[in-house]
Each structure stands twice: as structure tokens, then as C-alpha cells.
Amino acid sequence: EAQVTQNPRYLITVTGKKLTVTCSQNMNHEYMSWYRQDPGLGLRQIYYSMNVEVTDKGDVPEGYKVSRKEKRNFPLILESPSPNQTSLYFCASRRTGLAVSYEQYFGPGTRLTVT
Amino acid sequence: QKEVEQNSGPLSVPEGAIASLNCTYSDRGSQSFFWYRQYSGKSPELIMFIYSNGDKEDGRFTAQLNKASQYVSLLIRDSQPSDSATYLCAVNPLWGAGSYQLTFGKGTKLSVIP
């Protein structure tokens, strides 16, 4: 089954304790992306990657890091989490190319609470 | 700054009625447009995409695009309680480095009343 998986699905942590949220896709997609979703603010992009070893900042990158060492994996790293990073996080992937209709597939989400 | 505007709602319609969801965007370079449905606490799922002016129909859903007015809409005919969700409008430019980026609106919450 074609899918994007995220782990963990739920996480409660404390300020300053480094954490990693994993994201993996089995569709051989080149493009992967991380979003956070907050009430009243909608989906905002954190980082994206066009391919292995190619990453770039989205709209809200502060406090986050990413890496893309393998095509299928795109982990999100919070080196020193703060309460304002409490949010619902989504990983997504899609094919690249000239066709405009390539769907962006979303993972199931990770609900993070930082106390 | 690329912006996508949606009425946050909630939009309430009776079961069987037509629900009309609207979206405007600021970037004239936007070329493709997507409607996602998101149930509470779940991930967005794609309902429709459109990139040509006019209407595109898929079952009970019709997407309408007017690039001159920078306006895209989603009509849901014969609305069902299961259509109750938040609908996200997303746009992206076709060409260039940003052509895979999606800019999302904040979503319109739809409630279908039985």
C-alpha cells in the first residue's frame, strides 16, 4: 500500500529535550515536506526537500532541522523544543516533474506537546 | 507574500443542499489549484485539482476556476453529514523552483445538518 508513515503519532515532552519525528514514504517520491498545523493559522510549511541531500526552508523553519540522507526518509529534528512548538505535524510527499496534477500525499500526523 | 484566503466558517447547510466553498489567491503566477478535505485530527486528503479556467466535475464535487478574478470554488451537491469537515484550498505555481510548493488557505469548516 502506498503510504507516508510518521512516528511517533503522539508525543509529550519537556522543554529542551531533543526529539526526532520520523517520516518515511514507499512511493519513491522525490519531493518531501514538513508542515505544522495550528488552530487559526492553517498548514504552514517548515522545510522541504527536492531530493536526497537537497533541503530548503519553508515559511516557519526556526527551531527545526531536517535531513535527507535516503530518498524514502525525511526526519524532522527539534534540538531544543519549546512550548510554542506544540502543534500537529504532517509529513508529505509527491512526485516531481512537469505534470501539474501530482497529488501531495500526507502522513497521519504527529501531535506534539511541549511542556 | 503569497496568500490564499478562505472564509473560516463554519458554513452550515442542510442535508441534500449544495455547499459552496470559496477561495481567493494573491499570486497571479499560480497555475494549479487543489481542494483537500480534512476531518478533525486527521490528515488532509485530496478531493479535486483544477488548472484550467472553467468547471471540473467529479461525482458530487465541482471545482470552478477563474484565473482573471483569482478565484477558485468548490461546490458539493447533495451534501451529506459525512461531508462535514474542514476544506482546504491550496495553490502552487507550475514553473520554477517553487513549482512544488503548496500554499494553503486556513480552511473552511463545513457542517451538514441532517
PDB file of N, CA and C in Angstrom, chain A residues 31 35 37 40-43 45 48 50 90 94 96-98 100-104 106-108 111, chain B residues 32 34 36 38 41-46 49 51 88 92 94-95 97 99-102 104-106:
ATOM      1  N   TYR A  31      10.079  14.560  -3.842  1.00  0.00           N
ATOM      2  CA  TYR A  31       9.758  15.728  -3.020  1.00  0.00           C
ATOM      3  C   TYR A  31       9.119  15.303  -1.703  1.00  0.00           C
ATOM      4  N   TYR A  35       5.002  20.039   7.491  1.00  0.00           N
ATOM      5  CA  TYR A  35       4.098  21.133   7.816  1.00  0.00           C
ATOM      6  C   TYR A  35       3.766  21.068   9.307  1.00  0.00           C
ATOM      7  N   GLN A  37       0.452  22.443  11.788  1.00  0.00           N
ATOM      8  CA  GLN A  37      -0.899  22.966  11.682  1.00  0.00           C
ATOM      9  C   GLN A  37      -1.353  23.427  13.051  1.00  0.00           C
ATOM     10  N   GLY A  40      -6.431  28.289  13.632  1.00  0.00           N
ATOM     11  CA  GLY A  40      -6.462  29.668  13.165  1.00  0.00           C
ATOM     12  C   GLY A  40      -5.311  30.070  12.257  1.00  0.00           C
ATOM     13  N   LEU A  41      -4.313  29.195  12.140  1.00  0.00           N
ATOM     14  CA  LEU A  41      -3.152  29.528  11.303  1.00  0.00           C
ATOM     15  C   LEU A  41      -3.016  28.622  10.096  1.00  0.00           C
ATOM     16  N   GLY A  42      -3.747  27.536  10.078  1.00  0.00           N
ATOM     17  CA  GLY A  42      -3.709  26.653   8.930  1.00  0.00           C
ATOM     18  C   GLY A  42      -2.426  25.846   8.855  1.00  0.00           C
ATOM     19  N   LEU A  43      -2.179  25.288   7.685  1.00  0.00           N
ATOM     20  CA  LEU A  43      -0.987  24.482   7.427  1.00  0.00           C
ATOM     21  C   LEU A  43       0.145  25.395   6.985  1.00  0.00           C
ATOM     22  N   GLN A  45       4.349  25.476   6.047  1.00  0.00           N
ATOM     23  CA  GLN A  45       5.463  24.613   5.679  1.00  0.00           C
ATOM     24  C   GLN A  45       6.696  24.952   6.514  1.00  0.00           C
ATOM     25  N   TYR A  48      11.330  21.637   3.258  1.00  0.00           N
ATOM     26  CA  TYR A  48      11.041  20.706   2.191  1.00  0.00           C
ATOM     27  C   TYR A  48      12.338  20.194   1.575  1.00  0.00           C
ATOM     28  N   MET A  50      13.811  18.531  -2.195  1.00  0.00           N
ATOM     29  CA  MET A  50      13.546  18.178  -3.584  1.00  0.00           C
ATOM     30  C   MET A  50      14.129  16.814  -3.939  1.00  0.00           C
ATOM     31  N   PHE A  90       2.599  17.373  10.073  1.00  0.00           N
ATOM     32  CA  PHE A  90       2.346  16.466   8.960  1.00  0.00           C
ATOM     33  C   PHE A  90       3.566  16.403   8.043  1.00  0.00           C
ATOM     34  N   ARG A  94       5.460  13.868  -2.737  1.00  0.00           N
ATOM     35  CA  ARG A  94       4.850  13.851  -4.060  1.00  0.00           C
ATOM     36  C   ARG A  94       5.930  13.614  -5.103  1.00  0.00           C
ATOM     37  N   THR A  96       7.908  14.622  -8.562  1.00  0.00           N
ATOM     38  CA  THR A  96       8.269  15.862  -9.244  1.00  0.00           C
ATOM     39  C   THR A  96       8.152  15.636 -10.745  1.00  0.00           C
ATOM     40  N   GLY A  97       8.171  16.728 -11.485  1.00  0.00           N
ATOM     41  CA  GLY A  97       8.010  16.621 -12.928  1.00  0.00           C
ATOM     42  C   GLY A  97       7.116  17.740 -13.421  1.00  0.00           C
ATOM     43  N   LEU A  98       6.788  17.718 -14.683  1.00  0.00           N
ATOM     44  CA  LEU A  98       6.054  18.830 -15.259  1.00  0.00           C
ATOM     45  C   LEU A  98       4.537  18.714 -15.119  1.00  0.00           C
ATOM     46  N   VAL A 100       1.090  18.934 -13.674  1.00  0.00           N
ATOM     47  CA  VAL A 100       0.623  19.810 -12.600  1.00  0.00           C
ATOM     48  C   VAL A 100      -0.223  19.094 -11.585  1.00  0.00           C
ATOM     49  N   SER A 101      -0.677  17.918 -11.904  1.00  0.00           N
ATOM     50  CA  SER A 101      -1.705  17.328 -11.057  1.00  0.00           C
ATOM     51  C   SER A 101      -1.166  16.328 -10.060  1.00  0.00           C
ATOM     52  N   TYR A 102       0.139  16.233  -9.920  1.00  0.00           N
ATOM     53  CA  TYR A 102       0.666  15.255  -8.990  1.00  0.00           C
ATOM     54  C   TYR A 102       0.208  15.563  -7.570  1.00  0.00           C
ATOM     55  N   GLU A 103      -0.462  14.607  -6.996  1.00  0.00           N
ATOM     56  CA  GLU A 103      -1.033  14.762  -5.671  1.00  0.00           C
ATOM     57  C   GLU A 103       0.050  14.754  -4.622  1.00  0.00           C
ATOM     58  N   GLN A 104      -0.139  15.527  -3.584  1.00  0.00           N
ATOM     59  CA  GLN A 104       0.732  15.509  -2.426  1.00  0.00           C
ATOM     60  C   GLN A 104       0.081  14.592  -1.396  1.00  0.00           C
ATOM     61  N   PHE A 106      -0.168  12.917   2.289  1.00  0.00           N
ATOM     62  CA  PHE A 106       0.139  13.290   3.663  1.00  0.00           C
ATOM     63  C   PHE A 106       0.247  12.063   4.565  1.00  0.00           C
ATOM     64  N   GLY A 107       1.137  12.163   5.536  1.00  0.00           N
ATOM     65  CA  GLY A 107       1.190  11.171   6.598  1.00  0.00           C
ATOM     66  C   GLY A 107       0.046  11.389   7.574  1.00  0.00           C
ATOM     67  N   PRO A 108      -0.082  10.513   8.586  1.00  0.00           N
ATOM     68  CA  PRO A 108      -1.220  10.573   9.504  1.00  0.00           C
ATOM     69  C   PRO A 108      -1.121  11.672  10.553  1.00  0.00           C
ATOM     70  N   ARG A 111       1.054  14.480  16.815  1.00  0.00           N
ATOM     71  CA  ARG A 111       0.627  15.533  17.753  1.00  0.00           C
ATOM     72  C   ARG A 111       1.682  15.671  18.833  1.00  0.00           C
TER      73      ARG A 111
ATOM     74  N   SER B  32      -1.923  25.858 -10.586  1.00  0.00           N
ATOM     75  CA  SER B  32      -2.714  24.667 -10.255  1.00  0.00           C
ATOM     76  C   SER B  32      -3.311  24.835  -8.872  1.00  0.00           C
ATOM     77  N   PHE B  34      -5.876  23.099  -5.725  1.00  0.00           N
ATOM     78  CA  PHE B  34      -6.262  21.843  -5.106  1.00  0.00           C
ATOM     79  C   PHE B  34      -7.261  22.096  -3.997  1.00  0.00           C
ATOM     80  N   TYR B  36      -8.530  20.101  -0.611  1.00  0.00           N
ATOM     81  CA  TYR B  36      -8.332  18.989   0.306  1.00  0.00           C
ATOM     82  C   TYR B  36      -9.458  19.000   1.344  1.00  0.00           C
ATOM     83  N   GLN B  38     -10.315  17.713   5.226  1.00  0.00           N
ATOM     84  CA  GLN B  38      -9.635  17.274   6.437  1.00  0.00           C
ATOM     85  C   GLN B  38     -10.649  17.097   7.565  1.00  0.00           C
ATOM     86  N   GLY B  41      -8.492  16.212  13.343  1.00  0.00           N
ATOM     87  CA  GLY B  41      -7.407  15.377  13.847  1.00  0.00           C
ATOM     88  C   GLY B  41      -6.797  14.431  12.836  1.00  0.00           C
ATOM     89  N   LYS B  42      -7.297  14.496  11.592  1.00  0.00           N
ATOM     90  CA  LYS B  42      -6.803  13.600  10.548  1.00  0.00           C
ATOM     91  C   LYS B  42      -5.982  14.377   9.533  1.00  0.00           C
ATOM     92  N   SER B  43      -5.347  13.655   8.630  1.00  0.00           N
ATOM     93  CA  SER B  43      -4.537  14.311   7.609  1.00  0.00           C
ATOM     94  C   SER B  43      -5.408  14.759   6.437  1.00  0.00           C
ATOM     95  N   PRO B  44      -4.966  15.786   5.720  1.00  0.00           N
ATOM     96  CA  PRO B  44      -5.728  16.232   4.542  1.00  0.00           C
ATOM     97  C   PRO B  44      -5.741  15.159   3.460  1.00  0.00           C
ATOM     98  N   GLU B  45      -6.848  15.073   2.741  1.00  0.00           N
ATOM     99  CA  GLU B  45      -6.954  14.152   1.615  1.00  0.00           C
ATOM    100  C   GLU B  45      -7.452  14.932   0.407  1.00  0.00           C
ATOM    101  N   LEU B  46      -6.870  14.653  -0.733  1.00  0.00           N
ATOM    102  CA  LEU B  46      -7.186  15.400  -1.944  1.00  0.00           C
ATOM    103  C   LEU B  46      -8.568  15.020  -2.473  1.00  0.00           C
ATOM    104  N   PHE B  49      -8.472  18.626  -8.112  1.00  0.00           N
ATOM    105  CA  PHE B  49      -7.498  19.603  -8.555  1.00  0.00           C
ATOM    106  C   PHE B  49      -8.002  20.190  -9.870  1.00  0.00           C
ATOM    107  N   TYR B  51      -6.700  23.160 -13.104  1.00  0.00           N
ATOM    108  CA  TYR B  51      -5.688  24.104 -13.566  1.00  0.00           C
ATOM    109  C   TYR B  51      -6.137  24.875 -14.800  1.00  0.00           C
ATOM    110  N   LEU B  88      -9.709  22.603   2.697  1.00  0.00           N
ATOM    111  CA  LEU B  88      -8.518  23.420   2.492  1.00  0.00           C
ATOM    112  C   LEU B  88      -8.304  23.674   1.010  1.00  0.00           C
ATOM    113  N   ASN B  92      -0.413  26.317  -6.235  1.00  0.00           N
ATOM    114  CA  ASN B  92       1.017  26.382  -6.491  1.00  0.00           C
ATOM    115  C   ASN B  92       1.296  26.816  -7.924  1.00  0.00           C
ATOM    116  N   LEU B  94       3.217  26.644 -11.536  1.00  0.00           N
ATOM    117  CA  LEU B  94       3.590  25.498 -12.351  1.00  0.00           C
ATOM    118  C   LEU B  94       5.077  25.415 -12.557  1.00  0.00           C
ATOM    119  N   TRP B  95       5.710  26.550 -12.814  1.00  0.00           N
ATOM    120  CA  TRP B  95       7.097  26.530 -13.233  1.00  0.00           C
ATOM    121  C   TRP B  95       8.019  27.101 -12.193  1.00  0.00           C
ATOM    122  N   ALA B  97      11.466  27.087  -9.379  1.00  0.00           N
ATOM    123  CA  ALA B  97      11.892  26.382  -8.174  1.00  0.00           C
ATOM    124  C   ALA B  97      10.759  26.172  -7.210  1.00  0.00           C
ATOM    125  N   SER B  99       7.710  25.383  -7.901  1.00  0.00           N
ATOM    126  CA  SER B  99       6.562  24.775  -8.548  1.00  0.00           C
ATOM    127  C   SER B  99       5.994  23.590  -7.792  1.00  0.00           C
ATOM    128  N   TYR B 100       6.680  23.100  -6.784  1.00  0.00           N
ATOM    129  CA  TYR B 100       6.136  22.008  -5.993  1.00  0.00           C
ATOM    130  C   TYR B 100       5.610  22.475  -4.651  1.00  0.00           C
ATOM    131  N   GLN B 101       5.725  23.755  -4.413  1.00  0.00           N
ATOM    132  CA  GLN B 101       5.269  24.287  -3.139  1.00  0.00           C
ATOM    133  C   GLN B 101       3.773  24.516  -3.155  1.00  0.00           C
ATOM    134  N   LEU B 102       3.129  24.120  -2.107  1.00  0.00           N
ATOM    135  CA  LEU B 102       1.707  24.396  -1.948  1.00  0.00           C
ATOM    136  C   LEU B 102       1.531  25.468  -0.879  1.00  0.00           C
ATOM    137  N   PHE B 104      -1.352  26.938   1.409  1.00  0.00           N
ATOM    138  CA  PHE B 104      -2.684  26.555   1.854  1.00  0.00           C
ATOM    139  C   PHE B 104      -3.444  27.740   2.431  1.00  0.00           C
ATOM    140  N   GLY B 105      -4.743  27.743   2.204  1.00  0.00           N
ATOM    141  CA  GLY B 105      -5.616  28.617   2.967  1.00  0.00           C
ATOM    142  C   GLY B 105      -5.835  28.022   4.343  1.00  0.00           C
ATOM    143  N   LYS B 106      -6.479  28.801   5.206  1.00  0.00           N
ATOM    144  CA  LYS B 106      -6.689  28.330   6.576  1.00  0.00           C
ATOM    145  C   LYS B 106      -7.851  27.362   6.702  1.00  0.00           C
TER     146      LYS B 106
END
